[in-house]
Short mmCIF file of C-alpha atoms and ligand atoms in Angstrom, two decimals:
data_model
loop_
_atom_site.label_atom_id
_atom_site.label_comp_id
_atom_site.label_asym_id
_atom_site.label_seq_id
_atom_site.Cartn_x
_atom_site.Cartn_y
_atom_site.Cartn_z
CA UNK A 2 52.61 1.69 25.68
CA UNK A 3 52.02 -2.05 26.31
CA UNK A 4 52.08 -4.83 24.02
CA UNK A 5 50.27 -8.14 23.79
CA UNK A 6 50.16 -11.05 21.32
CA UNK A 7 47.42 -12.29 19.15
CA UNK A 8 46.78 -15.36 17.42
CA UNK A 9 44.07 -15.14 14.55
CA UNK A 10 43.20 -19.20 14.76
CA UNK A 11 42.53 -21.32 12.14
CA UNK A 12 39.09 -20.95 12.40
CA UNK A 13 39.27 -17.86 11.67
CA UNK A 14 40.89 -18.33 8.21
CA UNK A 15 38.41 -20.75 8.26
CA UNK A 16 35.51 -19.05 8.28
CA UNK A 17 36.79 -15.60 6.18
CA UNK A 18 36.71 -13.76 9.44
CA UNK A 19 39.83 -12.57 9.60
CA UNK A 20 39.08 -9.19 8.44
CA UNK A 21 36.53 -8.31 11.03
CA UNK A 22 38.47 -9.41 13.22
CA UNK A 23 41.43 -6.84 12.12
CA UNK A 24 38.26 -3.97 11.97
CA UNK A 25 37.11 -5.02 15.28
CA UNK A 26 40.92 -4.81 17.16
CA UNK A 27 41.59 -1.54 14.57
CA UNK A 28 38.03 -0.11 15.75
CA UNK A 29 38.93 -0.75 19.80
CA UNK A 30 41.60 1.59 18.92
CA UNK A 31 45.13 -0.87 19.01
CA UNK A 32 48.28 -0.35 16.97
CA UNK A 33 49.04 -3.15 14.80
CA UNK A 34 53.15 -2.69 15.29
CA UNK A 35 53.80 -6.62 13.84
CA UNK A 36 51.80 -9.27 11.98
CA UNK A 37 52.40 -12.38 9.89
CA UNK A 38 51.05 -15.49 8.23
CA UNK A 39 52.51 -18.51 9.36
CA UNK A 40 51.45 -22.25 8.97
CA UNK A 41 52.79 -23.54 12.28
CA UNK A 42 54.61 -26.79 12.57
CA UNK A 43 53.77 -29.36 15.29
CA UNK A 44 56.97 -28.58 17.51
CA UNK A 45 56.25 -24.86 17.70
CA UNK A 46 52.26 -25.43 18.85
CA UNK A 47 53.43 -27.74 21.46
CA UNK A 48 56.14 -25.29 22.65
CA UNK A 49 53.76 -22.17 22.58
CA UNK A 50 51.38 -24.48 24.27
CA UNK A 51 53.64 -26.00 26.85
CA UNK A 52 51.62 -25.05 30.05
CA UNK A 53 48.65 -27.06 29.04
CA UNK A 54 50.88 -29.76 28.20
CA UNK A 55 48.73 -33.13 29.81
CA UNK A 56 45.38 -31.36 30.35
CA UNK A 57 42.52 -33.21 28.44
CA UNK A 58 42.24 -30.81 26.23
CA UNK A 59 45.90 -30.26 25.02
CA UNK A 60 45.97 -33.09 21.42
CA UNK A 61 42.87 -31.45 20.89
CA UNK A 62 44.28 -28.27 20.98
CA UNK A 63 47.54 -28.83 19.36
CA UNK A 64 45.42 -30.51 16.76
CA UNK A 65 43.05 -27.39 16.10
CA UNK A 66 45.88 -25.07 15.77
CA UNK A 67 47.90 -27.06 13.19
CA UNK A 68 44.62 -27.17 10.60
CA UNK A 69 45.79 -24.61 8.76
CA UNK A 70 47.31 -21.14 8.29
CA UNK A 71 47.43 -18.67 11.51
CA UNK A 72 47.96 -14.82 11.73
CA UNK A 73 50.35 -13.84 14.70
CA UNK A 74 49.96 -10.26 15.43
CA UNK A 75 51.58 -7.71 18.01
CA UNK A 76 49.21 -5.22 19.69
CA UNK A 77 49.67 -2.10 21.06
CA UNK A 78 47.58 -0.10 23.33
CA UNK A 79 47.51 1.69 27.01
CA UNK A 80 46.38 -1.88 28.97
CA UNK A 81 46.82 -3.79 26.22
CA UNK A 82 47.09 -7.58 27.92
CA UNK A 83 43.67 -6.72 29.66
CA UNK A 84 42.11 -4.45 26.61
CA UNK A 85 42.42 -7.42 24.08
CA UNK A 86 41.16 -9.88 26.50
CA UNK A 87 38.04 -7.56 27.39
CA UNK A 88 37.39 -7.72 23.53
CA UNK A 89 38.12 -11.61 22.90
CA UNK A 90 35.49 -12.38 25.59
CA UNK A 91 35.80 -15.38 27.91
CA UNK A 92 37.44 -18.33 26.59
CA UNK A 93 34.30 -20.49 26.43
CA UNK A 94 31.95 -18.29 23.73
CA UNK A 95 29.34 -19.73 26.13
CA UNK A 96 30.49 -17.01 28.61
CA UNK A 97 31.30 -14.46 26.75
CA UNK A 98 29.46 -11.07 26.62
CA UNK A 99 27.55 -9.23 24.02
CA UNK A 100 30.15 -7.33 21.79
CA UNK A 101 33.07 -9.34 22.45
CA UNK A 102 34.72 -11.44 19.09
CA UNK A 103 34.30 -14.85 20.72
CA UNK A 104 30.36 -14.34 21.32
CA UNK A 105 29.89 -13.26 18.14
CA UNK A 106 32.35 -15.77 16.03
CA UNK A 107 33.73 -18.07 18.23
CA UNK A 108 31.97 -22.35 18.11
CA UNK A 109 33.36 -23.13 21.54
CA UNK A 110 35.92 -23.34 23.71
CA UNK A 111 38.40 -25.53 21.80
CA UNK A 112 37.19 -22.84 18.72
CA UNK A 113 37.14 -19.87 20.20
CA UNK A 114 38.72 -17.85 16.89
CA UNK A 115 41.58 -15.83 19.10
CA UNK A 116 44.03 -15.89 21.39
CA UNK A 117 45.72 -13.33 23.73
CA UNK A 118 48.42 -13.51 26.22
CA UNK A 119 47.16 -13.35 29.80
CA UNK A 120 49.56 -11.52 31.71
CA UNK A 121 51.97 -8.57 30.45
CA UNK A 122 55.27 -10.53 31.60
CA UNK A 123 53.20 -13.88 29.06
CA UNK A 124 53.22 -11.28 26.43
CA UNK A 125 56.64 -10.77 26.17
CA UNK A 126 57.56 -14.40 26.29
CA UNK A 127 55.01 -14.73 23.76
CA UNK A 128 55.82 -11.75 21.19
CA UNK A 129 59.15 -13.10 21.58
CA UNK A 130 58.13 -16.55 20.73
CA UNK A 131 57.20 -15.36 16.93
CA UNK A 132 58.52 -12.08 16.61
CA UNK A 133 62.20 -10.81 16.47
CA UNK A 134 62.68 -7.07 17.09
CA UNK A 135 63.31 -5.76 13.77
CA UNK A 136 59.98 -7.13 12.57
CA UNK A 137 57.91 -4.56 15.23
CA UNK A 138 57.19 -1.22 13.97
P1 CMP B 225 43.80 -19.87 24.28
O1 CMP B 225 43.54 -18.51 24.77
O2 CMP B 225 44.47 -20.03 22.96
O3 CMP B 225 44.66 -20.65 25.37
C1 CMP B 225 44.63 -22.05 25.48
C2 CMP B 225 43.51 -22.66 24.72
O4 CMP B 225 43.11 -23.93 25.17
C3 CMP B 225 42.27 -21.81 24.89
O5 CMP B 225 42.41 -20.62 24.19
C4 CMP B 225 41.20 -22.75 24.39
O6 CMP B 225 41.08 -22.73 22.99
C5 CMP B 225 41.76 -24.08 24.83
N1 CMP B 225 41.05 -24.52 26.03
C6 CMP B 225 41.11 -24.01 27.24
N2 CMP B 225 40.31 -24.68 28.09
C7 CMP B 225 39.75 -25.63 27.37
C8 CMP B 225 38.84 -26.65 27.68
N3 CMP B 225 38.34 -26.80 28.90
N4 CMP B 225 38.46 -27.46 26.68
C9 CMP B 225 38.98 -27.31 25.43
N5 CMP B 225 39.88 -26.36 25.09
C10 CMP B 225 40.25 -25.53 26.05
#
């Protein structure tokens, strides 16, 4: 089965969403095989986020994601990568459809509540990133 990563923002701890959002991925029918808590430190963000690196909205991003705690969690799931993006809804809640966790949570596109990788071979980089193997189920 595939895998993808999800980040659970910090506007998500923000706003005591962070169960929904766990019934909502639970509900679309994904295996939860890893999750943690983790208050990120300035040198991991900009790593994670080192493709944006110089767009105008990277400080702004690295700044969002270091305002508090984050939960990191692997998902599993036929389609996965695609599956969890079809549920987080487009990146900009503007665009995002009916039924989707960004149109119904998300503020905008800098806080947008989730994240998920956006191609299978990103997912492994990215489970990697946070997760060793002996902490997946
Ligand atoms: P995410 O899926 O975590 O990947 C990179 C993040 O950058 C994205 O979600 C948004 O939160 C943020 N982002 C992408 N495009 C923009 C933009 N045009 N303005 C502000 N933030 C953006």
């Amino acid at each position: 089965m595939e895998r993808t990563l999800a980040i659970l923002k910090p506007d998500c701890q923000q706003k005591k969403l962070t169960g929904k959002v766990i019934d909502a991925i639970l509900a679309a029918g994904f295996n939860i095989i890893g999750l943690k808590m983790l208050v990120l430190k300035r040198e991991q963000v900009e790593a994670f986020y080192e493709v944006h690196r110089g767009k105008p909205f990277y400080v702004r991003l690295i700044d969002f994601m270091l305002e508090g705690p984050v939960l990191v969690a692997v998902l599993e799931k036929n389609d996965a990568v695609q599956a969890w993006r079809k549920l987080m809804g487009c990146t900009n809640p503007a665009d995002a459809e009916t039924g989707t966790i960004r149109h119904a949570w998300a503020e905008t596109v800098s806080r947008n509540i989730v994240h998920g990788s956006d191609a299978v071979e990103t997912a492994e980089k990215e489970i990697t990133f946070f997760f060793s193997k002996s902490e997946l189920l």
